[in-house]
Structures are given as structure tokens and as C-alpha cells.
Amino acid sequence: MIETGAWTPLRIPVFRMLWLAVLAGNVGTWMQTVGAQWLVVGEPGAATWVSLVQTVTMLPVLLFALPSGALADTLDRRRLLLGVQMTLFCVATALTLLTLLDHMRPPLLLVFTFLLGCGQALTLPSWQALIPEIVPHDALPAASALGAVNTNLARSLGPAIGGLLVAHLGSAAVFALNALSFAVFALALALWRRPPRTPTGSPEHFGSALRAGGRYVRYSPEIRMILARVLLFVLPGSAVWGLLPLVARDRLGMGASGYGVLLAALGAGAIAGALLMPRARALLSTDRMIVGTGLVYGAALAVVALVTDPFVVTAVLAAAGLAWMMLVSRMNVAMQLLLPNWVRARALAIYQLVFAGGQAAGALLWGQAASAFGLAEAFGAASVMMLAGVLTVRVMPVHTSEEEDRTPAVFWAEPHLMLQPHLDDGPILISASYRVPDANTAEFATVMEEVRWSRQRTGATQWGLFRDGEDPAVFVEVYLVPTWAEHLRQHRGRLTGQDEQVEERAVALADGPPEITHLLPHKTN
């Protein structure tokens, strides 16, 4: 693998243009949240309205992450993003005008905030799934780290800029700039001439696309382990993001400006982590990085629980930001490199769902803990949970298998049938008969377990391996696919080079290729 620097992907004009446009959009989103919260601070029950603004901002990600990924995998991603940004521009413009006319009441503001959140939920899976199309394979880790830099820069800059604008110009100015950020992203997408892509088969229906995305993750042990590690890190780690305003005010006595300093420390640490990622990735395995970042973040949580010196806490928060960025970026890179293009957006949407859900659940958990037992106790418990998660690495290791070939491989022969089924006919039962020498039977059965994962990732809902009672040398693999169209997608683009290698290992243990049959549903007149 050719080593790339932290900023190498920004040398690619298309990536640089879109990255800057996404940064503008992310900054606008944070500014929007500040403006919306400020707009309701003078209302009766302000605390409830302010918290609801944050809730309706995050809720669409939890509700629509997987549907958004399905749309991004079934539609043209560039056109989808362009349409979403143009719609968001119209929504944000309407919000700005109604605010200028003093017609914006809290319930209506929540509706607009929810609509803008829906647009962001649609944007994220599509954008992340596009990155491997824009940058070379070797630059994916750096591109993923830059994505984390983008998010943390926006998290640091957005509230600060938004607060200044609200103080001097009012919330409408912030809403207007947010609308402008959507226009900038739309312009960047319009200027990008994405190379045309050849369709690999019939279009997927929305419902079947949703099921296929869930099925891929369910039958991918490596993906499931990445999701588990992310949850084990984010759940305790969210104590910092959820309780930081209270730390600044109640434990450190720093006030609003001090809160900004703490946020800046987290952001600076994240940027430092991005700069160190290429070196760290070359020196540390994935599991060692999980251990290292968990120990650093757990120690930072413990320091926040025990120390009230602002300078010390600011310094450890910078270390926490570094650890957070390195772990999240490493897991995101692993996802990107493991996923084939046909299901990338759906699987990344599930990743975002786990990530956002872990943050939301963690914020609720640690908020309740702080209310019941105190801030120091909540951070202490979060530290213990983080360090306990580190101890599980031996029993829950992450095998990223990044050198495996995940590019599409069309190696199955086209089926030639006397009965021609309709694309929606199903279920379809496929059988493959192998003759295996007695000396190879144990190893063959082991390899067929890997074949099983391949079949079920790409479309099979049920799978089994059977042995002929009359002729013990004959093994019969059978699997059920919902429709004929779904089976054709296995033939024409869902399988990868890694799937091909696994099948070749199975065939090498048998006396030649298997005999394939396709059993169709019988239709009575």
C-alpha cells in the first residue's frame, strides 16, 4: 500500500471542492442549532423548547438513516444529493423569511428544524458512499480522517460563529447563512461531472433494498464487530459531549466563553488526531488502536471527574478529542474498505444509526446519572465503562481484512432455464451438489461456512449444507432467495473478488465444480 499524508485527498480537485462544500454545510447546521435555540430562550418553558430543538435535530438520523442509505444505493447519489440540497435551500430560505417577518413560533420552528434534520439524514450516507468513487483506495484512510476533521471543525466553528451572529444580527442572519451553505453544496455538486455508471441489473424496490442492507450487515461478522466496538466506545464517550456545558459552568466556573474554550480543545485534539492517523495506522493494529484510544479517553473522563483545574481539564479534553477522532476515523475507514459499492450507503447508514443512537442514549444516561448522583460521579462511571470496554478486546477483536478484494466479480455462469421466471417470482431454491473425497470432508465443511456467509450477505434468506445418505461423498448446498431478480443480482454484481476466492477454495476440495439447479415456485392454473 502506498502511504499517503493526512491532507493528500485534498489535492484531488473534486474531493477538495466537495469537502469544502460539506464543511460549509456542517458549519451552517451548527449555526442553525444555535440560532434556533436562541430564538426560543425568551419563551415560557424555555428549557423545554431549547432541549426539543436538539432532539428534533437528531431525531431524523435515528428515524431515517437506513431508508436514506437505501435511497443512496438505489438512486444516482450525485443527483440525490443535489435534489436534497436544493430542497434544504428552499426550506432554510422559508425559515429565514418567516423569522424576519416575526411569524416564527416555537412549534413551527421545531417543524422547520425537523425538516432540515431530515435533509441532513439523507445527505450523510450519500456523501460517505461517494468518497470511494472520488479518491483512490490507498487514500481512503486519509479521506475518512478528513471527514472527522470536517465534523470537528464545524463543531468548533459553527457555535462560535453562530453565537456572534445571533448576538449582533439576530437568528434570521444565521438561518440565511445556513441556506447559503446549502446553495454552496448544491453548486459544487452541479459543477462535478460524475462519470456515468453502467447499471448492474434491474433496479431494486425500496423495501427489498432495505431488507438487503440489513441482511448484509447481519451476515457480515466483521461489520457487526465494528458496530459493537463503536457502541462500546461512544456510549461512555458521549458523557463529554452531553455534559460539557455543565462541566464548564458548575465544576470549572468558566461560563459561556469557557465552554467555547473546552469545545475548541476537543476540536484541536481531533485535528491533531487526523494529522497523526497515517503514522498511527502504520504502527498500530486496529485492536491496539482500540486499546490505546480507550485508555486515553477513559483516563480523560477520570481526570474530569477528579480535577477542577481549568487548565488541566482543557489539556485532557484535547487528548480526549484526539482519541475520539482516531477511534471513530479508524472504524469508519474499516467500514469503507470492507463494503462493496452496491450496499455501501445502506451499511454506512446503519453505522451512523448505531453511532447517533449511542450518542443519544449515552447523553440521556449520563444526564440522568449526573442529576441523580452528581457530575463527578457520572464522569467516574463513564470512565469505568470505557475501561471495561477496553478489556473486551481479546474476546471481541476487530478483523478488518482490509487486504481482501471487495471489488465486484461476475464469475457465476448465467442461468439457462427451460422455464423463464418473472423477475418478481419467488422464492427460488438453488442447490449445488459437490462430490468431496473423504480426506477433505472436514475442511470442506469449514470452508462452506464461509460460503454460507457469502450467500446470505448477497441475497439468501435461508441456507443449509446436507450430505447424501446413499452416497456420503455427495454434499448438497441449498439456499433460498426471495425472488428471481434477487438471485440475478447475485449473478450480476453483488459478489466480490473475496467471494470468488472462497468459492474457489471450496471447489478445490471437491472433485470439480458443483452441479447447479434452480427450483422455481410451482404455479397452479
XYZ file of N, CA and C in Angstrom, residues 139-356:
654
model
N -5.926 6.171 -0.500
C -6.172 7.464 0.153
C -7.434 7.447 1.013
N -8.150 6.307 1.057
C -9.389 6.256 1.833
C -9.187 6.544 3.326
N -8.146 5.992 3.984
C -7.971 6.324 5.399
C -7.806 7.819 5.638
N -7.003 8.487 4.799
C -6.814 9.928 4.957
C -8.103 10.677 4.668
N -8.862 10.220 3.666
C -10.126 10.883 3.345
C -11.119 10.737 4.493
N -11.138 9.562 5.115
C -12.026 9.365 6.256
C -11.616 10.247 7.426
N -10.306 10.360 7.671
C -9.832 11.237 8.746
C -10.209 12.685 8.458
N -10.128 13.089 7.202
C -10.527 14.456 6.841
C -12.019 14.668 7.067
N -12.795 13.604 6.913
C -14.214 13.716 7.229
C -14.427 14.027 8.697
N -13.623 13.383 9.566
C -13.712 13.661 11.004
C -13.224 15.068 11.318
N -12.158 15.522 10.619
C -11.684 16.895 10.786
C -12.798 17.868 10.403
N -13.470 17.573 9.296
C -14.570 18.416 8.830
C -15.626 18.572 9.926
N -16.032 17.435 10.489
C -17.070 17.454 11.532
C -16.629 18.238 12.757
N -15.377 18.032 13.193
C -14.904 18.696 14.405
C -14.624 20.178 14.187
N -14.149 20.537 12.988
C -14.012 21.954 12.678
C -15.372 22.644 12.736
N -16.366 22.001 12.135
C -17.712 22.581 12.141
C -18.264 22.662 13.553
N -18.003 21.621 14.364
C -18.484 21.613 15.749
C -17.855 22.756 16.555
N -16.590 23.101 16.222
C -15.912 24.184 16.933
C -16.290 25.557 16.378
N -16.307 25.677 15.046
C -16.542 26.978 14.413
C -18.010 27.365 14.397
N -18.890 26.385 14.144
C -20.304 26.697 13.956
C -20.949 27.401 15.138
N -20.859 26.823 16.368
C -21.473 27.505 17.508
C -20.858 28.877 17.789
N -19.519 28.987 17.604
C -18.873 30.276 17.871
C -19.350 31.344 16.892
N -19.349 31.019 15.598
C -19.801 31.972 14.587
C -21.287 32.262 14.766
N -22.054 31.193 15.011
C -23.488 31.377 15.212
C -23.792 32.273 16.390
N -23.064 32.081 17.505
C -23.295 32.916 18.682
C -23.002 34.374 18.419
N -21.901 34.665 17.703
C -21.567 36.060 17.376
C -22.625 36.685 16.476
N -23.068 35.948 15.464
C -24.066 36.486 14.539
C -25.403 36.720 15.233
N -25.802 35.770 16.079
C -27.063 35.937 16.799
C -27.001 37.172 17.701
N -25.849 37.339 18.374
C -25.716 38.470 19.292
C -25.785 39.811 18.574
N -25.253 39.902 17.356
C -25.177 41.184 16.659
C -26.254 41.374 15.595
N -26.707 40.272 14.961
C -27.636 40.413 13.838
C -28.951 39.676 14.033
N -29.031 38.761 15.008
C -30.256 38.024 15.238
C -30.246 36.658 14.573
N -31.239 35.841 14.929
C -31.304 34.465 14.427
C -31.534 34.394 12.928
N -32.248 35.358 12.367
C -32.535 35.319 10.931
C -31.257 35.323 10.104
N -30.227 36.043 10.560
C -28.962 36.080 9.825
C -28.309 34.699 9.789
N -28.395 33.988 10.908
C -27.838 32.632 10.970
C -28.602 31.708 10.025
N -29.926 31.819 10.024
C -30.737 30.986 9.135
C -30.415 31.270 7.670
N -30.182 32.535 7.351
C -29.860 32.906 5.970
C -28.516 32.315 5.542
N -27.521 32.362 6.434
C -26.223 31.781 6.099
C -26.310 30.266 5.965
N -27.158 29.642 6.771
C -27.358 28.201 6.627
C -27.951 27.882 5.255
N -28.922 28.681 4.818
C -29.487 28.495 3.468
C -28.403 28.651 2.411
N -27.529 29.649 2.606
C -26.437 29.857 1.653
C -25.503 28.653 1.612
N -25.271 28.007 2.776
C -24.384 26.839 2.795
C -24.952 25.698 1.955
N -26.273 25.534 1.950
C -26.881 24.508 1.105
C -26.708 24.856 -0.378
N -26.810 26.135 -0.691
C -26.624 26.568 -2.080
C -25.191 26.301 -2.533
N -24.218 26.510 -1.630
C -22.814 26.250 -1.963
C -22.598 24.774 -2.261
N -23.168 23.898 -1.433
C -23.036 22.461 -1.655
C -23.702 22.063 -2.970
N -24.888 22.601 -3.237
C -25.592 22.291 -4.487
C -24.768 22.738 -5.687
N -24.146 23.919 -5.606
C -23.315 24.410 -6.707
C -22.124 23.491 -6.938
N -21.478 23.048 -5.860
C -20.336 22.138 -6.006
C -20.752 20.836 -6.677
N -21.911 20.308 -6.303
C -22.402 19.075 -6.923
C -22.742 19.299 -8.394
N -23.304 20.468 -8.708
C -23.649 20.758 -10.098
C -22.403 20.878 -10.966
N -21.308 21.391 -10.386
C -20.062 21.547 -11.146
C -19.328 20.231 -11.342
N -19.605 19.241 -10.477
C -18.934 17.946 -10.591
C -19.604 17.110 -11.663
N -18.831 16.704 -12.625
C -19.340 15.837 -13.688
C -18.977 14.397 -13.355
N -19.872 13.729 -12.654
C -19.617 12.351 -12.253
C -19.639 11.444 -13.480
N -18.638 10.575 -13.652
C -18.642 9.653 -14.800
C -19.886 8.775 -14.770
N -20.494 8.536 -15.928
C -21.696 7.682 -15.951
C -21.365 6.273 -15.491
N -22.328 5.666 -14.783
C -22.140 4.326 -14.255
C -23.073 3.362 -14.970
N -22.530 2.197 -15.322
C -23.321 1.195 -16.030
C -24.177 0.428 -15.034
N -25.512 0.371 -15.235
C -26.368 -0.395 -14.317
C -25.957 -1.858 -14.303
N -25.999 -2.470 -13.108
C -25.588 -3.878 -12.963
C -26.773 -4.830 -12.950
N -27.965 -4.330 -13.148
C -29.147 -5.186 -13.140
C -30.398 -4.353 -13.019
N -31.524 -5.031 -12.775
C -32.785 -4.319 -12.627
C -32.773 -3.504 -11.343
N -33.449 -2.344 -11.346
C -33.474 -1.505 -10.139
C -34.127 -2.246 -8.971
N -33.609 -2.002 -7.779
C -34.182 -2.618 -6.583
C -35.390 -1.836 -6.107
N -36.411 -2.549 -5.664
C -37.523 -1.897 -4.999
C -37.056 -1.412 -3.627
N -37.686 -0.349 -3.150
C -37.243 0.279 -1.902
C -37.279 -0.715 -0.736
N -38.369 -1.451 -0.613
C -38.496 -2.384 0.503
C -37.446 -3.479 0.461
N -37.232 -4.058 -0.722
C -36.229 -5.120 -0.824
C -34.822 -4.568 -0.621
N -34.602 -3.313 -1.027
C -33.292 -2.692 -0.792
C -33.030 -2.529 0.699
N -34.059 -2.130 1.445
C -33.916 -2.019 2.904
C -33.552 -3.369 3.517
N -34.288 -4.402 3.113
C -34.033 -5.729 3.672
C -32.644 -6.230 3.294
N -32.227 -5.962 2.061
C -30.909 -6.417 1.621
C -29.798 -5.749 2.421
N -29.960 -4.448 2.743
C -28.951 -3.760 3.535
C -28.838 -4.338 4.931
N -29.998 -4.578 5.576
C -29.970 -5.184 6.898
C -29.389 -6.576 6.876
N -29.732 -7.346 5.811
C -29.230 -8.718 5.693
C -27.714 -8.726 5.523
N -27.170 -7.772 4.746
C -25.722 -7.735 4.535
C -24.989 -7.530 5.859
N -25.475 -6.577 6.655
C -24.818 -6.314 7.940
C -24.982 -7.503 8.882
N -26.175 -8.090 8.895
C -26.439 -9.219 9.797
C -25.499 -10.384 9.530
N -25.180 -10.645 8.268
C -24.364 -11.801 7.917
C -22.922 -11.422 7.580
N -22.467 -10.275 8.095
C -21.066 -9.862 7.956
C -20.454 -9.758 9.351
N -19.789 -10.805 9.836
C -19.245 -10.766 11.196
C -18.300 -9.592 11.436
N -17.492 -9.233 10.418
C -16.558 -8.122 10.600
C -17.304 -6.809 10.800
N -18.378 -6.601 10.032
C -19.150 -5.364 10.153
C -19.832 -5.307 11.521
N -20.423 -6.421 11.934
C -21.100 -6.433 13.233
C -20.126 -6.127 14.370
N -18.893 -6.617 14.280
C -17.925 -6.359 15.336
C -17.517 -4.891 15.356
N -17.387 -4.282 14.184
C -17.076 -2.848 14.123
C -18.186 -2.051 14.795
N -19.435 -2.387 14.509
C -20.563 -1.681 15.116
C -20.558 -1.850 16.636
N -20.237 -3.046 17.105
C -20.187 -3.290 18.550
C -19.088 -2.459 19.199
N -17.910 -2.391 18.558
C -16.809 -1.602 19.123
C -17.154 -0.117 19.143
N -17.816 0.368 18.106
C -18.230 1.779 18.074
C -19.182 2.063 19.232
N -20.143 1.177 19.452
C -21.110 1.385 20.531
C -20.427 1.358 21.896
N -19.477 0.427 22.083
C -18.770 0.336 23.354
C -17.935 1.582 23.632
N -17.510 2.272 22.591
C -16.722 3.498 22.771
C -17.615 4.731 22.910
N -18.625 4.832 22.052
C -19.444 6.047 22.005
C -20.345 6.158 23.228
N -20.863 5.039 23.720
C -21.796 5.094 24.854
C -21.169 5.782 26.076
N -20.005 5.347 26.552
C -19.386 6.103 27.653
C -18.768 7.422 27.194
N -18.259 7.452 25.948
C -17.601 8.667 25.458
C -18.537 9.846 25.317
N -19.837 9.589 25.136
C -20.797 10.681 24.949
C -20.999 11.511 26.209
N -20.472 11.053 27.353
C -20.576 11.855 28.582
C -19.931 13.217 28.394
N -18.824 13.255 27.667
C -18.144 14.538 27.446
C -19.028 15.486 26.652
N -19.569 15.013 25.530
C -20.355 15.888 24.658
C -21.667 16.297 25.321
N -22.263 15.401 26.089
C -23.557 15.708 26.691
C -23.481 16.591 27.925
N -22.380 16.465 28.702
C -22.302 17.168 29.979
C -21.288 18.306 29.992
N -20.632 18.567 28.870
C -19.576 19.580 28.847
C -20.069 20.973 29.275
N -21.263 21.433 28.853
C -21.710 22.753 29.331
C -21.798 22.824 30.859
N -22.248 21.743 31.486
C -22.343 21.724 32.946
C -20.960 21.687 33.593
N -20.019 20.990 32.957
C -18.646 20.972 33.469
C -18.069 22.386 33.460
N -18.259 23.093 32.338
C -17.733 24.458 32.222
C -18.352 25.375 33.268
N -19.645 25.266 33.483
C -20.329 26.197 34.390
C -20.185 25.806 35.862
N -20.442 24.530 36.181
C -20.569 24.136 37.582
C -19.257 23.665 38.201
N -18.428 22.949 37.445
C -17.197 22.410 38.041
C -16.007 23.335 37.839
N -15.962 24.028 36.705
C -14.790 24.853 36.402
C -15.051 26.343 36.554
N -16.331 26.732 36.651
C -16.671 28.144 36.790
C -16.197 28.990 35.635
N -16.273 28.467 34.408
C -15.713 29.148 33.246
C -16.746 29.939 32.447
N -18.031 29.659 32.637
C -19.053 30.400 31.912
C -19.125 30.005 30.448
N -19.883 30.816 29.674
C -20.120 30.501 28.254
C -18.834 30.549 27.445
N -17.985 31.557 27.707
C -16.735 31.653 26.951
C -15.834 30.461 27.258
N -15.848 30.018 28.507
C -15.061 28.844 28.865
C -15.549 27.589 28.183
N -16.861 27.494 28.012
C -17.415 26.360 27.270
C -16.869 26.339 25.854
N -16.784 27.519 25.245
C -16.200 27.604 23.905
C -14.755 27.148 23.893
N -14.000 27.485 24.936
C -12.605 27.058 25.026
C -12.519 25.537 25.111
N -13.389 24.926 25.905
C -13.374 23.461 26.031
C -13.730 22.792 24.712
N -14.725 23.352 24.006
C -15.066 22.815 22.686
C -13.891 22.947 21.723
N -13.200 24.095 21.793
C -12.046 24.306 20.920
C -10.941 23.303 21.234
N -10.761 22.964 22.520
C -9.747 21.974 22.887
C -10.077 20.612 22.297
N -11.350 20.213 22.375
C -11.765 18.946 21.756
C -11.510 18.972 20.255
N -11.869 20.089 19.610
C -11.671 20.196 18.167
C -10.206 20.180 17.786
N -9.368 20.877 18.552
C -7.937 20.890 18.259
C -7.338 19.492 18.420
N -7.770 18.790 19.455
C -7.289 17.418 19.625
C -7.691 16.534 18.469
N -8.916 16.720 17.967
C -9.379 15.917 16.834
C -8.550 16.190 15.589
N -8.226 17.444 15.355
C -7.400 17.786 14.187
C -6.005 17.179 14.335
N -5.454 17.250 15.546
C -4.152 16.614 15.783
C -4.231 15.114 15.530
N -5.332 14.500 15.932
C -5.510 13.075 15.678
C -5.524 12.755 14.198
N -6.159 13.627 13.406
C -6.185 13.421 11.957
C -4.775 13.490 11.373
N -3.977 14.419 11.873
C -2.600 14.542 11.383
C -1.760 13.318 11.741
N -2.063 12.728 12.888
C -1.288 11.577 13.350
C -1.801 10.243 12.795
N -2.994 10.239 12.188
C -3.612 8.982 11.765
C -2.751 8.158 10.815
N -2.163 8.742 9.748
C -1.363 7.894 8.850
C -0.229 7.176 9.582
N 0.441 7.898 10.480
C 1.535 7.287 11.239
C 1.014 6.227 12.195
N -0.067 6.554 12.912
C -0.629 5.609 13.879
C -1.132 4.348 13.181
N -1.737 4.523 12.016
C -2.268 3.375 11.291
C -1.147 2.447 10.825
N 0.009 3.038 10.501
C 1.140 2.221 10.071
C 1.770 1.471 11.238
N 1.701 2.045 12.450
C 2.378 1.453 13.605
C 1.490 0.535 14.433
N 0.177 0.811 14.453
C -0.720 0.106 15.361
C -1.745 -0.716 14.589
N -1.981 -1.923 15.056
C -3.093 -2.712 14.521
C -4.403 -2.087 14.980
N -5.488 -2.522 14.393
C -6.795 -1.976 14.771
C -7.093 -2.215 16.244
N -6.828 -3.425 16.738
C -7.125 -3.727 18.137
C -6.250 -2.914 19.086
N -4.975 -2.710 18.732
C -4.114 -1.894 19.587
C -4.581 -0.439 19.594
N -5.095 0.036 18.473
C -5.617 1.396 18.450
C -6.871 1.500 19.307
N -7.703 0.461 19.288
C -8.891 0.446 20.154
C -8.471 0.529 21.623
N -7.459 -0.255 21.990
C -6.985 -0.245 23.371
C -6.401 1.120 23.730
N -5.536 1.640 22.862
C -4.876 2.906 23.150
C -5.851 4.063 23.276
N -6.771 4.178 22.334
C -7.722 5.287 22.385
C -8.686 5.137 23.562
N -9.063 3.887 23.872
C -9.939 3.658 25.024
C -9.274 4.049 26.331
N -7.976 3.711 26.471
C -7.253 4.071 27.691
C -7.113 5.585 27.832
N -6.782 6.255 26.731
C -6.631 7.714 26.776
C -7.959 8.386 27.113
N -9.022 7.965 26.447
C -10.318 8.599 26.679
C -10.827 8.267 28.090
N -10.647 7.021 28.523
C -11.063 6.655 29.872
C -10.322 7.455 30.926
N -8.999 7.671 30.720
C -8.222 8.482 31.654
C -8.713 9.923 31.655
N -9.056 10.457 30.474
C -9.569 11.827 30.400
C -10.878 11.961 31.171
N -11.753 10.975 31.037
C -13.007 11.004 31.804
C -12.731 10.990 33.309
N -11.752 10.196 33.719
C -11.414 10.130 35.147
C -10.867 11.463 35.643
N -10.034 12.131 34.838
C -9.490 13.432 35.231
C -10.610 14.460 35.374
N -11.552 14.477 34.442
C -12.674 15.409 34.546
C -13.477 15.135 35.817
N -13.565 13.872 36.202
C -14.304 13.525 37.416
C -13.588 13.977 38.679
N -12.247 14.014 38.648
C -11.478 14.227 39.870
C -10.864 15.618 39.994
N -10.671 16.307 38.864
C -9.896 17.554 38.869
C -10.799 18.733 38.512
N -10.590 19.873 39.188
C -11.375 21.080 38.891
C -10.502 22.228 38.393
N -9.276 21.935 38.026
C -8.397 22.961 37.462
C -8.704 23.129 35.982
N -9.112 24.328 35.524
C -9.495 24.522 34.115
C -8.385 24.173 33.135
N -7.128 24.490 33.472
C -6.029 24.234 32.541
C -5.808 22.729 32.363
N -5.873 21.988 33.456
C -5.689 20.534 33.370
C -6.825 19.901 32.579
N -8.062 20.300 32.867
C -9.214 19.721 32.169
C -9.170 20.061 30.679
N -8.788 21.297 30.355
C -8.673 21.680 28.941
C -7.653 20.809 28.222
N -6.520 20.549 28.898
C -5.478 19.729 28.277
C -5.960 18.292 28.053
N -6.637 17.706 29.057
C -7.068 16.313 28.884
C -8.216 16.217 27.869
N -8.996 17.277 27.724
C -10.039 17.252 26.697
C -9.432 17.262 25.296
N -8.304 17.938 25.141
C -7.608 17.868 23.853
C -7.175 16.431 23.560
N -6.664 15.740 24.597
C -6.293 14.326 24.424
C -7.522 13.473 24.127
N -8.652 13.790 24.785
C -9.880 13.046 24.515
C -10.350 13.265 23.080
N -10.251 14.503 22.594
C -10.622 14.774 21.199
C -9.764 13.990 20.227
N -8.462 13.895 20.530
C -7.553 13.107 19.686
C -7.970 11.641 19.672
N -8.234 11.082 20.858
C -8.614 9.667 20.943
C -9.946 9.412 20.242
N -10.903 10.300 20.453
C -12.218 10.165 19.816
C -12.078 10.138 18.291
N -11.322 11.108 17.755
C -11.172 11.195 16.307
C -10.473 9.970 15.740
N -9.421 9.507 16.413
C -8.657 8.375 15.883
C -9.492 7.101 15.879
N -10.251 6.866 16.949
C -11.063 5.645 17.004
C -12.192 5.700 15.990
N -12.934 6.803 15.972
C -14.072 6.912 15.052
C -13.591 6.860 13.613
N -12.500 7.568 13.315
C -11.966 7.553 11.952
C -11.501 6.153 11.566
N -10.863 5.449 12.489
C -10.366 4.095 12.179
C -11.513 3.143 11.883
N -12.583 3.242 12.657
C -13.735 2.382 12.413
C -14.428 2.744 11.096
N -14.487 4.039 10.788
C -15.100 4.461 9.538
C -14.296 3.973 8.342
N -12.977 4.061 8.453
C -12.107 3.548 7.381
C -12.333 2.053 7.189
N -12.400 1.320 8.299
C -12.609 -0.129 8.204
C -13.916 -0.432 7.487
N -14.967 0.313 7.804
C -16.253 0.121 7.122
C -16.119 0.389 5.628
N -15.501 1.507 5.285
C -15.372 1.880 3.874
C -14.627 0.816 3.071
N -13.554 0.272 3.665
C -12.732 -0.687 2.933
C -13.360 -2.073 2.858
N -14.244 -2.385 3.788
C -14.870 -3.707 3.795
C -16.102 -3.787 2.904
N -16.719 -2.641 2.590
C -18.027 -2.656 1.938
C -17.924 -2.612 0.424
N -18.665 -3.470 -0.276
C -18.791 -3.334 -1.729
C -19.709 -2.165 -2.062
N -19.586 -1.656 -3.274
C -20.294 -0.431 -3.635
C -21.809 -0.591 -3.606
N -22.328 -1.792 -3.934
C -23.773 -1.946 -4.106
C -24.542 -1.762 -2.801
N -23.869 -1.936 -1.651
C -24.568 -1.840 -0.367
C -23.900 -0.816 0.562
N -22.940 -0.064 0.033
C -22.131 0.814 0.887
C -22.969 1.830 1.657
N -23.851 2.539 0.970
C -24.618 3.594 1.648
C -25.530 3.018 2.723
N -26.141 1.851 2.459
C -27.026 1.242 3.456
C -26.257 0.818 4.701
N -25.100 0.195 4.512
C -24.318 -0.240 5.672
C -23.757 0.959 6.435
N -23.318 1.997 5.716
C -22.835 3.196 6.395
C -23.968 3.899 7.139
N -25.180 3.809 6.600
C -26.333 4.386 7.300
C -26.580 3.646 8.616
N -26.429 2.319 8.611
C -26.573 1.559 9.857
C -25.472 1.949 10.833
N -24.266 2.160 10.313
C -23.161 2.650 11.150
C -23.527 3.990 11.797
N -24.073 4.905 10.997
C -24.480 6.205 11.540
C -25.605 6.062 12.551
N -26.506 5.120 12.297
C -27.603 4.873 13.235
C -27.063 4.403 14.580
N -26.114 3.467 14.558
C -25.505 2.983 15.800
C -24.749 4.119 16.486
N -24.004 4.906 15.706
C -23.206 5.999 16.255
C -24.107 7.050 16.905
N -25.113 7.530 16.146
C -26.010 8.557 16.676
C -26.863 8.019 17.813
